[in-house]
């Protein structure tokens, strides 16, 4: 297991779980004390953040497991699967918050005007979530973990939620108490939007979509820089969460012996692995330079 990535994932989990436990306790407690449904809704959301941080970390740890006979390409997709489980949690939380808010909107007698204590907690929430989301997303990108990045983006939603709660408290105390459940409804919509974004990213990951076209160019450049390699083509990347595996063809002198071409193929593989950190495995096929044929068709006898 990569020690650098393991330490990074552990840090992200500790920070996420610790901060969200703090926010959950105080959001719900102060929400009840101040009479703010929006703040109680945010407390339910941060409670889900604790669960998703745990899920993200479990997915990260499984994704770190080395390849075995049953999983020759490793366990990288576990992180993307963890991301999709987070989407399910977000969707359920959004549903509960939105149905509760709609009930209050259609039954105004259930609405109470929140005290300014809720505004103070909202300000604390903005500061904490801003720091934590930036830290977790940056750490997730550094260790190339889709699950950790998804968790950080989930945390970022809470910034907008806290801003909305702050606005709602002042609006409610200005004679518009219905604003409080409307803010709760908006929080639910924010959560759904985040679920969609995270879901799309992780489905792309599972489907093997490459992170960028630049990756293909980097692989090609690294292969061509290998001495005696005259070209590279037919590059295929399999994206597996925090890492990728790749296969490609390189062009060599057609008069080269099998022994010589074998050595160059291995040099090219090592060169690509060294120059492109995202890759975990490289398979290279040697082709005679100058001969064109369709790789989808069988070579003529």
XYZ file of N, CA and C in Angstrom, residues 62-186:
375
model
N -9.807 0.323 0.600
C -9.983 -0.850 -0.277
C -9.278 -0.608 -1.608
N -9.397 0.627 -2.132
C -8.757 0.969 -3.394
C -7.244 0.892 -3.332
N -6.688 0.989 -2.122
C -5.240 0.918 -1.933
C -4.703 -0.511 -1.929
N -5.597 -1.487 -1.796
C -5.145 -2.879 -1.748
C -4.428 -3.254 -3.045
N -3.342 -3.998 -2.955
C -2.597 -4.362 -4.164
C -3.355 -5.358 -5.034
N -2.894 -5.509 -6.273
C -3.510 -6.454 -7.208
C -3.359 -7.886 -6.689
N -4.311 -8.737 -7.036
C -4.233 -10.157 -6.686
C -4.743 -10.970 -7.871
N -4.864 -12.289 -7.698
C -5.278 -13.158 -8.806
C -6.672 -12.814 -9.321
N -7.573 -12.433 -8.419
C -8.943 -12.124 -8.814
C -9.101 -10.683 -9.298
N -8.153 -9.831 -8.925
C -8.199 -8.410 -9.321
C -6.827 -8.013 -9.858
N -6.483 -8.486 -11.051
C -5.143 -8.251 -11.606
C -4.808 -6.784 -11.853
N -5.826 -5.934 -11.954
C -5.586 -4.500 -12.163
C -5.717 -3.707 -10.866
N -5.816 -4.422 -9.744
C -5.932 -3.741 -8.456
C -7.385 -3.495 -8.072
N -7.583 -2.674 -7.034
C -8.915 -2.435 -6.479
C -9.314 -0.964 -6.579
N -8.746 -0.238 -7.525
C -8.945 1.203 -7.634
C -10.387 1.652 -7.770
N -11.231 0.841 -8.409
C -12.617 1.264 -8.626
C -13.429 1.303 -7.330
N -12.879 0.748 -6.249
C -13.586 0.796 -4.959
C -13.829 2.241 -4.529
N -12.911 3.133 -4.898
C -13.062 4.540 -4.520
C -14.244 5.169 -5.244
N -14.409 4.852 -6.522
C -15.532 5.389 -7.281
C -16.853 4.813 -6.771
N -16.840 3.534 -6.365
C -18.042 2.911 -5.811
C -18.424 3.604 -4.504
N -17.409 3.929 -3.693
C -17.654 4.666 -2.446
C -18.282 6.023 -2.758
N -17.821 6.650 -3.831
C -18.391 7.930 -4.247
C -19.864 7.813 -4.582
N -20.264 6.704 -5.218
C -21.671 6.493 -5.573
C -22.526 6.207 -4.331
N -21.935 5.537 -3.343
C -22.662 5.307 -2.086
C -22.915 6.649 -1.392
N -21.926 7.549 -1.472
C -22.093 8.896 -0.922
C -23.274 9.593 -1.608
N -23.409 9.394 -2.919
C -24.519 9.988 -3.672
C -25.861 9.501 -3.121
N -25.953 8.216 -2.799
C -27.194 7.670 -2.237
C -27.532 8.331 -0.903
N -26.515 8.501 -0.050
C -26.714 9.163 1.239
C -27.202 10.593 1.040
N -26.554 11.310 0.125
C -26.933 12.701 -0.135
C -28.379 12.796 -0.616
N -28.765 11.879 -1.492
C -30.122 11.902 -2.039
C -31.166 11.664 -0.948
N -30.894 10.725 -0.054
C -31.829 10.440 1.039
C -31.956 11.627 1.988
N -30.805 12.247 2.322
C -30.823 13.408 3.213
C -31.585 14.559 2.566
N -31.331 14.795 1.276
C -32.020 15.868 0.552
C -33.537 15.646 0.566
N -33.949 14.404 0.368
C -35.376 14.077 0.363
C -36.018 14.414 1.713
N -35.370 14.004 2.803
C -35.921 14.257 4.142
C -36.015 15.752 4.427
N -34.963 16.494 4.079
C -34.939 17.939 4.331
C -36.012 18.644 3.504
N -36.122 18.274 2.223
C -37.054 18.955 1.327
C -38.517 18.658 1.698
N -38.821 17.433 2.063
C -40.204 17.105 2.446
C -40.594 17.834 3.737
N -39.640 17.908 4.689
C -39.917 18.640 5.930
C -40.143 20.123 5.670
N -39.333 20.694 4.793
C -39.458 22.122 4.460
C -40.782 22.410 3.752
N -41.152 21.537 2.809
C -42.412 21.733 2.065
C -43.615 21.647 3.000
N -43.556 20.730 3.976
C -44.633 20.614 4.960
C -44.831 21.919 5.718
N -43.716 22.538 6.135
C -43.796 23.802 6.887
C -44.285 24.952 6.002
N -43.858 24.939 4.731
C -44.282 26.007 3.810
C -45.791 25.970 3.610
N -46.378 24.779 3.517
C -47.818 24.651 3.301
C -48.620 24.685 4.604
N -47.893 24.646 5.730
C -48.551 24.752 7.037
C -47.812 25.806 7.866
N -48.029 27.080 7.554
C -47.292 28.187 8.208
C -47.410 28.200 9.732
N -48.479 27.594 10.258
C -48.643 27.582 11.715
C -47.538 26.784 12.416
N -46.830 25.952 11.662
C -45.733 25.157 12.233
C -44.421 25.936 12.298
N -44.388 27.102 11.656
C -43.141 27.872 11.543
C -42.933 28.748 12.772
N -41.689 28.763 13.271
C -41.302 29.676 14.349
C -40.173 30.572 13.843
N -40.118 31.796 14.361
C -39.064 32.731 13.948
C -37.790 32.420 14.723
N -36.692 32.061 14.032
C -35.455 31.704 14.738
C -34.786 32.907 15.389
N -34.103 32.665 16.499
C -33.372 33.742 17.171
C -32.036 33.973 16.470
N -31.358 35.065 16.851
C -30.076 35.402 16.216
C -28.950 34.453 16.624
N -29.236 33.583 17.579
C -28.253 32.561 17.954
C -27.949 31.660 16.753
N -28.976 31.436 15.927
C -28.798 30.621 14.718
C -27.851 31.304 13.738
N -27.888 32.652 13.687
C -26.994 33.398 12.793
C -25.536 33.238 13.221
N -25.308 33.225 14.540
C -23.941 33.044 15.049
C -23.411 31.668 14.660
N -24.255 30.651 14.794
C -23.840 29.300 14.429
C -23.606 29.193 12.934
N -24.407 29.909 12.149
C -24.225 29.898 10.687
C -22.872 30.486 10.321
N -22.468 31.563 10.991
C -21.152 32.177 10.738
C -20.020 31.212 11.083
N -20.180 30.503 12.194
C -19.172 29.498 12.582
C -19.116 28.402 11.519
N -20.288 27.981 11.043
C -20.352 26.936 10.019
C -19.670 27.354 8.733
N -19.846 28.613 8.331
C -19.197 29.109 7.112
C -17.691 29.007 7.235
N -17.147 29.473 8.361
C -15.691 29.447 8.562
C -15.127 28.037 8.598
N -15.777 27.166 9.364
C -15.283 25.791 9.509
C -15.353 25.049 8.171
N -16.490 25.152 7.493
C -16.654 24.419 6.232
C -15.745 24.933 5.126
N -15.491 26.231 5.110
C -14.589 26.798 4.106
C -13.189 26.205 4.255
N -12.709 26.175 5.482
C -11.361 25.640 5.746
C -11.289 24.145 5.476
N -12.276 23.416 5.980
C -12.254 21.955 5.880
C -12.417 21.485 4.436
N -13.353 22.082 3.687
C -13.577 21.641 2.302
C -12.346 21.886 1.443
N -11.723 23.046 1.592
C -10.509 23.348 0.820
C -9.393 22.359 1.146
N -9.255 22.060 2.432
C -8.193 21.147 2.862
C -8.417 19.743 2.304
N -9.642 19.230 2.423
C -9.931 17.856 1.992
C -9.835 17.719 0.474
N -10.365 18.694 -0.280
C -10.299 18.627 -1.744
C -8.848 18.674 -2.214
N -8.056 19.598 -1.630
C -6.634 19.715 -2.006
C -5.886 18.424 -1.695
N -6.179 17.836 -0.539
C -5.520 16.593 -0.141
C -5.950 15.446 -1.042
N -7.238 15.401 -1.386
C -7.746 14.348 -2.270
C -7.109 14.406 -3.646
N -6.926 15.626 -4.182
C -6.285 15.785 -5.492
C -4.803 15.415 -5.414
N -4.180 15.752 -4.308
C -2.751 15.464 -4.145
C -2.481 13.964 -4.142
N -3.363 13.203 -3.498
C -3.159 11.750 -3.430
C -3.977 11.018 -4.506
N -4.606 11.804 -5.400
C -5.380 11.267 -6.531
C -6.455 10.278 -6.061
N -7.313 10.761 -5.142
C -8.377 9.911 -4.609
C -9.754 10.486 -4.953
N -10.506 9.857 -5.878
C -11.847 10.328 -6.214
C -12.797 10.335 -5.018
N -12.652 9.356 -4.132
C -13.531 9.271 -2.961
C -13.304 10.448 -2.019
N -12.044 10.807 -1.780
C -11.725 11.919 -0.882
C -12.153 13.244 -1.498
N -11.931 13.411 -2.797
C -12.360 14.636 -3.489
C -13.890 14.764 -3.422
N -14.599 13.649 -3.625
C -16.069 13.654 -3.547
C -16.525 14.083 -2.156
N -15.845 13.602 -1.140
C -16.187 13.958 0.229
C -15.943 15.445 0.468
N -14.856 15.981 -0.098
C -14.556 17.407 0.048
C -15.590 18.279 -0.641
N -16.040 17.858 -1.828
C -17.081 18.606 -2.542
C -18.411 18.560 -1.789
N -18.658 17.429 -1.161
C -19.844 17.300 -0.306
C -19.766 18.325 0.824
N -18.591 18.438 1.431
C -18.387 19.387 2.529
C -18.583 20.833 2.056
N -18.205 21.104 0.809
C -18.284 22.470 0.279
C -19.724 22.973 0.200
N -20.683 22.061 0.010
C -22.091 22.444 -0.048
C -22.506 23.148 1.241
N -21.922 22.730 2.364
C -22.296 23.285 3.665
C -21.974 24.771 3.779
N -21.015 25.259 2.993
C -20.701 26.691 3.005
C -21.902 27.479 2.522
N -22.460 27.057 1.373
C -23.618 27.740 0.809
C -24.843 27.569 1.708
N -24.948 26.402 2.325
C -26.063 26.162 3.234
C -26.011 27.127 4.417
N -24.819 27.311 4.979
C -24.658 28.205 6.135
C -24.934 29.658 5.760
N -24.513 30.051 4.550
C -24.802 31.412 4.064
C -26.310 31.606 3.931
N -26.979 30.593 3.375
C -28.426 30.657 3.209
C -29.133 30.750 4.564
N -28.647 30.000 5.555
C -29.230 30.041 6.901
C -29.068 31.437 7.503
N -27.905 32.024 7.321
C -27.619 33.366 7.841
C -28.600 34.391 7.265
N -28.782 34.335 5.957
C -29.738 35.233 5.294
C -31.150 34.979 5.806
N -31.484 33.692 5.970
C -32.817 33.322 6.424
C -33.152 33.829 7.810
N -32.182 33.823 8.710
C -32.421 34.299 10.084
C -32.794 35.774 10.073
N -32.036 36.569 9.325
C -32.316 38.003 9.272
C -33.644 38.279 8.573
N -33.936 37.515 7.514
C -35.200 37.708 6.806
C -36.380 37.326 7.688
N -36.254 36.238 8.433
C -37.332 35.788 9.315
C -37.617 36.807 10.413
N -36.548 37.387 10.956
C -36.704 38.379 12.018
C -37.151 39.743 11.494
N -37.185 39.874 10.176
C -37.678 41.115 9.559
C -39.142 41.000 9.175
N -39.776 39.933 9.634
C -41.210 39.780 9.379
C -41.568 38.754 8.326
N -40.600 37.946 7.929
C -40.855 36.934 6.905
C -40.414 35.549 7.419
N -41.114 34.993 8.433
C -40.711 33.706 9.028
C -40.721 32.538 8.040
N -41.515 32.663 6.955
C -41.584 31.562 5.982
C -40.251 31.363 5.257
N -39.369 32.377 5.338
C -38.054 32.270 4.692
C -37.238 31.114 5.275
N -37.426 30.828 6.582
C -36.631 29.768 7.234
C -36.854 28.402 6.577
N -38.087 27.906 6.408
C -38.257 26.615 5.720
C -37.901 26.689 4.230
N -38.050 27.886 3.622
C -37.643 28.030 2.214
C -36.132 27.819 2.096
N -35.380 28.349 3.074
C -33.924 28.134 3.098
C -33.625 26.653 3.262
N -34.425 25.971 4.105
C -34.256 24.525 4.267
C -34.456 23.801 2.949
N -35.457 24.247 2.177
C -35.725 23.655 0.866
C -34.550 23.899 -0.093
N -33.998 25.115 -0.047
C -32.843 25.446 -0.898
C -31.641 24.577 -0.542
